[in-house]
Amino acid sequence: MATDHASPTPPAADPTPLRILLPQVLPALVVGVMAALVFLGISALADQLKDVLWDDLPSALGIGDYSALWIIVMLTAAGILSGLLIWKFPGHAGPDPAAEGLGGKPLAPGIVPGLLIAATITLAGGVSLGPENPIIASNIALTYWLGRKAAPAVPGAAWVVLASSATIGALFGTPVAAALVISEALAGTPGPGSLWDRLFAPLVAAGAGSMTTQLLAEPTFDMGLPPLTDPGWGDLLSSLVIASAAAAFGLAACYLFPYVHAAFRRLRHPLLMLPLGGLVLGLLGAVGGQLTLFKGLDEVKELASSIGGWSSGELAKLAVVKLLALLVAASCGFRGGRIFPAVFIGAAFGLLAQALVPEVSPTVAVSAGVLGVLLATTRQGWISLFTGAVIAGSPAVIALLCLASLPAWLIVTGRPQLQLDQQGHALR
């Protein structure tokens, strides 16, 4: 009697991941576009206000552009306006930024208008802080509030991750930055599915945010540095030394941060802390000049456009003044982020090294300097590598930066960060 040896039927593929991931696409796209529009709107408003305050108004008054007197007046005025805003607006326009990193718990939606206005004053007034922290916090608050209303069954943490990813993608103009930051955060967070399953929706949001920014604003981190096509042993040695020295330089601000912050906190009232902080920033700006004002990204491009035209003394002054300005601005209560000013500090430090040793490639010097300062001030390894690489604009520099990050990380790990806990102690 013949026996039917039918081939076993293969098990059907589990459709569960597909059913979970596909419904996430539309919300992620909406969050990505919304986050980018908030960022672009605040950036455009700040740029318009900056033109009025720093070009139109001094011209109308017959005052020289970026004169020492005007810098002091404008930074002090920014402190007064920010102090009034933080004093009177709901929730004091957000928590003390000294104790906040990228992201965090969702704020109440009523705090968002004050936080965005405070960020606009910071960006337009010449304060040495960037837009990343207040924009991310605002987008998290809005996304969480709207998401919980539209889909209450979705965990709140999912909306927070989408908003963070979307905003980082918009800020950097590429989803790669968001993927690196979120994967670093998810690495220590257990959850169902593979890492790429958990990255799926955040990457969609980051892609939508970055594409919206690219279509409407065409951002670029290209500094016009000379291309590095064939790195050698000298380039490797230069990157190791410069990144380590830049990390040590950035750590100086981290060690001083709790003490400077505590000194401003003794004044107790925002109408004392912020105007005094603005005055100090104005004095620093009068010493350092126009390039040491604002968030620093446009200023880095101007700095890099004149390689060889700066003396080592000038570059040292720019790096030190900008580091002190970042320290004061982050300590006295201005609403803003620390990544973009740190990029300027790292670029100035790298060009200082190149001015002292002209044989060093300026591309290696700038990218390694940015890497070292960002590692010290943010402890975000991937974002530091990414930023150093995109500023260089040369894929060949990536291998150098990966190796240079190792001794630099040994210098900064376990040391104080440029962020405090709720008691005012430096995080480590």
XYZ file of N, CA, C and O in Angstrom, residues 218-337:
480
model
N 16.365 74.152 2.794
C 17.641 73.695 2.247
C 18.811 73.927 3.213
O 19.760 74.657 2.907
N 18.766 73.335 4.397
C 19.855 73.539 5.355
C 21.105 72.779 4.913
O 21.029 71.801 4.171
N 22.245 73.233 5.375
C 23.484 72.527 5.064
C 24.489 72.720 6.192
O 24.552 73.791 6.799
N 25.236 71.666 6.470
C 26.327 71.746 7.430
C 27.677 71.822 6.725
O 28.715 71.764 7.370
N 27.651 71.949 5.407
C 28.895 71.998 4.652
C 29.609 73.312 4.944
O 29.084 74.394 4.700
N 30.826 73.213 5.469
C 31.604 74.394 5.825
C 32.589 74.792 4.725
O 33.381 75.715 4.906
N 32.588 74.065 3.615
C 33.510 74.390 2.545
C 34.958 74.089 2.870
O 35.872 74.725 2.326
N 35.187 73.107 3.754
C 36.552 72.737 4.107
C 37.211 71.971 2.965
O 36.527 71.306 2.184
N 38.532 72.034 2.857
C 39.215 71.290 1.795
C 38.944 69.792 1.933
O 38.956 69.254 3.042
N 38.684 69.099 0.846
C 38.383 67.660 0.937
C 39.602 66.871 1.411
O 40.742 67.200 1.092
N 39.329 65.831 2.177
C 40.372 64.922 2.651
C 40.171 63.597 1.923
O 39.211 62.878 2.179
N 41.075 63.283 0.993
C 40.869 62.109 0.139
C 41.731 60.922 0.520
O 41.347 59.774 0.290
N 42.888 61.167 1.107
C 43.809 60.061 1.369
C 44.485 60.266 2.728
O 45.662 60.640 2.805
N 43.747 60.035 3.826
C 44.327 60.286 5.149
C 45.509 59.364 5.433
O 45.515 58.193 5.034
N 46.490 59.911 6.123
C 47.674 59.139 6.465
C 47.885 59.074 7.957
O 47.034 59.490 8.760
N 49.057 58.560 8.342
C 49.345 58.416 9.763
C 49.397 59.764 10.472
O 48.997 59.881 11.631
N 49.882 60.783 9.768
C 49.916 62.110 10.373
C 48.522 62.638 10.676
O 48.295 63.277 11.713
N 47.572 62.372 9.765
C 46.186 62.787 10.001
C 45.591 62.056 11.209
O 44.851 62.651 12.006
N 45.896 60.772 11.325
C 45.394 60.010 12.462
C 45.949 60.564 13.770
O 45.199 60.772 14.735
N 47.246 60.821 13.813
C 47.848 61.377 15.025
C 47.240 62.739 15.358
O 46.928 63.030 16.520
N 47.059 63.566 14.340
C 46.467 64.894 14.561
C 45.072 64.785 15.142
O 44.710 65.501 16.081
N 44.258 63.893 14.584
C 42.883 63.760 15.075
C 42.854 63.258 16.511
O 42.036 63.721 17.324
N 43.739 62.315 16.850
C 43.793 61.799 18.227
C 44.149 62.904 19.203
O 43.514 63.058 20.259
N 45.160 63.688 18.868
C 45.634 64.735 19.781
C 44.612 65.865 19.896
O 44.279 66.323 21.005
N 44.087 66.333 18.757
C 43.169 67.479 18.777
C 41.858 67.121 19.464
O 41.325 67.902 20.270
N 41.294 65.949 19.160
C 40.035 65.555 19.800
C 40.207 65.439 21.314
O 39.335 65.873 22.084
N 41.317 64.878 21.760
C 41.552 64.732 23.203
C 41.741 66.092 23.861
O 41.189 66.361 24.945
N 42.514 66.971 23.217
C 42.730 68.301 23.784
C 41.433 69.109 23.796
O 41.142 69.837 24.763
N 40.626 68.984 22.732
C 39.349 69.695 22.683
C 38.391 69.187 23.747
O 37.630 69.962 24.345
N 38.413 67.879 24.001
C 37.573 67.319 25.056
C 37.975 67.879 26.412
O 37.110 68.246 27.238
N 39.272 67.973 26.674
C 39.739 68.549 27.937
C 39.347 70.020 28.037
O 38.958 70.501 29.110
N 39.416 70.738 26.923
C 39.021 72.148 26.899
C 37.534 72.296 27.218
O 37.127 73.142 28.022
N 36.702 71.459 26.597
C 35.273 71.515 26.875
C 34.929 71.141 28.297
O 33.971 71.665 28.892
N 35.719 70.226 28.883
C 35.467 69.824 30.265
C 35.641 70.976 31.246
O 35.055 70.954 32.336
N 36.449 71.967 30.900
C 36.639 73.112 31.795
C 35.296 73.774 32.099
O 35.005 74.131 33.254
N 34.459 73.933 31.058
C 33.133 74.521 31.277
C 32.256 73.602 32.114
O 31.459 74.075 32.941
N 32.390 72.294 31.925
C 31.580 71.337 32.685
C 31.908 71.410 34.180
O 31.008 71.316 35.027
N 33.184 71.564 34.508
C 33.571 71.666 35.912
C 33.099 72.983 36.532
O 32.733 73.037 37.715
N 33.087 74.057 35.737
C 32.666 75.359 36.249
C 31.152 75.507 36.326
O 30.638 76.347 37.080
N 30.436 74.702 35.557
C 28.996 74.885 35.389
C 28.222 74.935 36.708
O 27.429 75.865 36.927
N 28.386 73.984 37.639
C 27.600 74.041 38.880
C 27.852 75.309 39.689
O 26.925 75.841 40.308
N 29.070 75.808 39.659
C 29.412 76.989 40.460
C 28.840 78.263 39.843
O 28.295 79.123 40.552
N 28.920 78.389 38.524
C 28.353 79.559 37.863
C 26.829 79.538 37.976
O 26.193 80.572 38.248
N 26.242 78.370 37.806
C 24.794 78.233 37.947
C 24.354 78.608 39.360
O 23.374 79.338 39.549
N 25.064 78.128 40.368
C 24.713 78.430 41.759
C 24.836 79.924 42.045
O 24.024 80.497 42.787
N 25.825 80.577 41.446
C 25.999 82.015 41.655
C 24.801 82.788 41.118
O 24.291 83.714 41.777
N 24.303 82.418 39.940
C 23.118 83.088 39.393
C 21.872 82.736 40.202
O 20.997 83.580 40.410
N 21.762 81.500 40.691
C 20.580 81.098 41.464
C 20.466 81.885 42.764
O 19.361 82.050 43.300
N 21.587 82.359 43.293
C 21.527 83.137 44.540
C 20.752 84.441 44.350
O 20.269 85.024 45.329
N 20.628 84.898 43.128
C 19.847 86.103 42.861
C 18.349 85.837 42.949
O 17.562 86.781 43.062
N 17.942 84.587 42.812
C 16.591 84.086 43.082
C 15.523 84.516 42.081
O 14.590 83.772 41.827
N 15.596 85.692 41.531
C 14.511 86.180 40.679
C 14.980 86.277 39.233
O 16.079 86.745 38.959
N 14.142 85.832 38.272
C 14.559 85.894 36.860
C 14.845 87.301 36.371
O 15.636 87.484 35.443
N 14.206 88.327 36.972
C 14.478 89.698 36.548
C 15.804 90.221 37.091
O 16.199 91.343 36.783
N 16.468 89.425 37.903
C 17.833 89.732 38.315
C 18.824 88.824 37.598
O 19.852 89.278 37.089
N 18.492 87.530 37.519
C 19.424 86.562 36.931
C 19.655 86.815 35.451
O 20.806 86.869 34.992
N 18.590 86.938 34.686
C 18.745 87.029 33.235
C 19.298 88.365 32.753
O 20.162 88.382 31.871
N 18.860 89.530 33.302
C 19.519 90.770 32.878
C 21.005 90.802 33.222
O 21.815 91.272 32.413
N 21.375 90.267 34.411
C 22.796 90.209 34.730
C 23.524 89.276 33.771
O 24.623 89.587 33.281
N 22.907 88.114 33.491
C 23.506 87.198 32.524
C 23.646 87.844 31.158
O 24.665 87.684 30.482
N 22.613 88.589 30.730
C 22.686 89.283 29.450
C 23.795 90.322 29.420
O 24.495 90.469 28.413
N 23.971 91.040 30.532
C 25.048 92.031 30.605
C 26.419 91.371 30.488
O 27.293 91.842 29.747
N 26.598 90.260 31.206
C 27.877 89.536 31.118
C 28.102 89.029 29.694
O 29.216 89.130 29.145
N 27.049 88.508 29.065
C 27.172 88.050 27.684
C 27.498 89.205 26.746
O 28.269 89.052 25.791
N 26.915 90.380 27.009
C 27.224 91.551 26.199
C 28.677 91.958 26.317
O 29.328 92.291 25.318
N 29.205 91.913 27.529
C 30.618 92.244 27.724
C 31.519 91.228 27.024
O 32.521 91.595 26.401
N 31.152 89.950 27.137
C 31.926 88.924 26.428
C 31.841 89.124 24.917
O 32.846 88.983 24.203
N 30.648 89.456 24.420
C 30.485 89.695 22.993
C 31.270 90.913 22.527
O 31.797 90.924 21.410
N 31.361 91.937 23.368
C 32.144 93.112 23.011
C 33.627 92.764 22.890
O 34.348 93.329 22.061
N 34.080 91.814 23.706
C 35.475 91.370 23.633
C 35.689 90.449 22.437
O 36.652 90.591 21.677
N 34.781 89.485 22.257
C 34.964 88.478 21.218
C 34.528 88.901 19.843
O 34.989 88.349 18.846
N 33.604 89.869 19.763
C 33.126 90.336 18.472
C 31.929 89.556 17.965
O 31.409 88.645 18.615
N 31.504 89.909 16.774
C 30.274 89.377 16.183
C 30.265 87.861 16.096
O 29.227 87.218 16.291
N 31.404 87.246 15.809
C 31.427 85.799 15.604
C 31.108 85.012 16.868
O 30.758 83.830 16.775
N 31.243 85.621 18.025
C 30.969 84.895 19.277
C 29.518 85.041 19.716
O 29.167 84.598 20.806
N 28.684 85.667 18.883
C 27.266 85.826 19.211
C 26.442 84.728 18.538
O 26.923 83.994 17.693
N 25.185 84.620 18.954
C 24.188 83.735 18.343
C 24.547 82.258 18.542
O 25.473 81.924 19.280
N 23.785 81.398 17.858
C 23.949 79.963 18.097
C 25.271 79.430 17.565
O 25.789 78.433 18.068
N 25.802 80.045 16.500
C 27.152 79.699 16.081
C 27.297 78.969 14.765
O 28.403 78.885 14.235
N 26.210 78.449 14.181
C 26.363 77.640 12.974
C 26.775 78.495 11.781
O 27.707 78.149 11.043
N 26.098 79.614 11.560
C 26.487 80.507 10.469
C 27.877 81.078 10.716
O 28.652 81.293 9.780
N 28.180 81.319 11.980
C 29.483 81.879 12.325
C 30.612 80.884 12.067
O 31.728 81.278 11.726
N 30.337 79.584 12.224
C 31.340 78.569 11.901
C 31.678 78.629 10.412
O 32.849 78.515 10.012
N 30.662 78.804 9.573
C 30.894 78.890 8.140
C 31.773 80.095 7.798
O 32.673 80.001 6.948
N 31.518 81.199 8.465
C 32.352 82.384 8.234
C 33.774 82.150 8.725
O 34.745 82.553 8.079
N 33.890 81.468 9.854
C 35.205 81.151 10.399
C 35.991 80.265 9.439
O 37.176 80.490 9.165
N 35.313 79.249 8.904
C 35.980 78.292 8.028
C 36.271 78.862 6.649
O 37.117 78.328 5.923
N 35.593 79.932 6.285
C 35.822 80.526 4.959
C 37.126 81.303 4.885
O 37.549 81.696 3.792
N 37.746 81.548 6.031
C 38.987 82.338 6.059
C 40.108 81.569 6.735
O 40.836 82.116 7.565
N 40.244 80.290 6.393
C 41.314 79.477 6.977
C 42.660 80.072 6.570
O 42.899 80.358 5.401
N 43.519 80.260 7.554
C 44.807 80.895 7.312
C 44.773 82.388 7.521
O 45.840 83.020 7.601
N 43.582 82.959 7.611
C 43.470 84.400 7.816
C 43.354 84.804 9.268
O 43.294 85.992 9.586
N 43.278 83.802 10.149
C 43.153 84.080 11.584
C 44.473 83.739 12.268
O 45.071 82.703 12.005
N 44.893 84.604 13.160
C 46.081 84.301 13.950
C 45.703 83.345 15.071
O 44.518 83.205 15.429
N 46.715 82.686 15.639
C 46.436 81.770 16.744
C 45.847 82.520 17.930
O 44.979 81.993 18.638
N 46.278 83.750 18.159
C 45.720 84.543 19.259
C 44.253 84.851 19.062
O 43.453 84.776 20.002
N 43.873 85.213 17.824
C 42.467 85.496 17.531
C 41.607 84.257 17.712
O 40.496 84.326 18.274
N 42.083 83.129 17.236
C 41.312 81.894 17.358
C 41.189 81.461 18.814
O 40.134 80.970 19.240
N 42.249 81.621 19.589
C 42.177 81.296 21.009
C 41.152 82.177 21.710
O 40.374 81.707 22.554
N 41.137 83.463 21.365
C 40.156 84.373 21.960
C 38.732 83.958 21.603
O 37.845 83.937 22.477
N 38.501 83.610 20.339
C 37.165 83.193 19.916
C 36.710 81.948 20.674
O 35.557 81.870 21.138
N 37.600 80.962 20.805
C 37.232 79.716 21.475
C 36.940 79.950 22.955
O 35.946 79.440 23.497
N 37.774 80.724 23.621
C 37.600 80.959 25.060
C 36.359 81.800 25.328
O 35.551 81.489 26.218
N 36.174 82.876 24.547
C 35.013 83.748 24.751
C 33.711 82.980 24.509
O 32.750 83.093 25.280
N 33.678 82.175 23.438
C 32.452 81.425 23.136
C 32.185 80.378 24.213
O 31.018 80.145 24.580
N 33.231 79.747 24.743
C 33.038 78.765 25.815
C 32.463 79.440 27.056
O 31.537 78.923 27.691
N 32.998 80.611 27.403
C 32.478 81.349 28.560
C 31.056 81.829 28.310
O 30.211 81.806 29.216
N 30.774 82.249 27.083
C 29.423 82.703 26.752
C 28.419 81.562 26.860
O 27.305 81.740 27.384
N 28.789 80.389 26.375
C 27.918 79.220 26.523
C 27.701 78.891 27.987
O 26.569 78.596 28.410
N 28.742 78.961 28.776
C 28.649 78.667 30.201
C 27.692 79.629 30.898
O 26.815 79.218 31.671
N 27.826 80.927 30.625
C 26.964 81.931 31.263
C 25.523 81.797 30.772
O 24.574 81.819 31.577
N 25.338 81.661 29.462
C 23.980 81.580 28.909
C 23.231 80.370 29.437
O 22.027 80.442 29.733
N 23.922 79.235 29.583
C 23.277 78.026 30.092
C 23.045 78.099 31.595
O 22.190 77.376 32.115
N 23.772 78.961 32.294
C 23.672 79.026 33.760
C 22.621 80.006 34.249
O 22.001 79.777 35.291
N 22.412 81.101 33.524
C 21.562 82.174 34.060
C 20.090 81.992 33.722
O 19.250 82.722 34.258
N 19.748 81.059 32.818
C 18.336 80.763 32.594
C 17.798 81.032 31.210
O 16.604 80.843 30.972
N 18.617 81.498 30.262
C 18.127 81.660 28.894
C 17.658 80.308 28.354
O 18.277 79.279 28.607
N 16.575 80.321 27.600
C 16.019 79.084 27.041
C 16.699 78.773 25.708
O 16.553 79.519 24.738
N 17.463 77.704 25.683
C 18.168 77.327 24.464
C 18.991 76.075 24.680
O 19.091 75.559 25.802
N 19.571 75.567 23.591
C 20.346 74.340 23.646
C 21.839 74.613 23.527
O 22.271 75.713 23.185
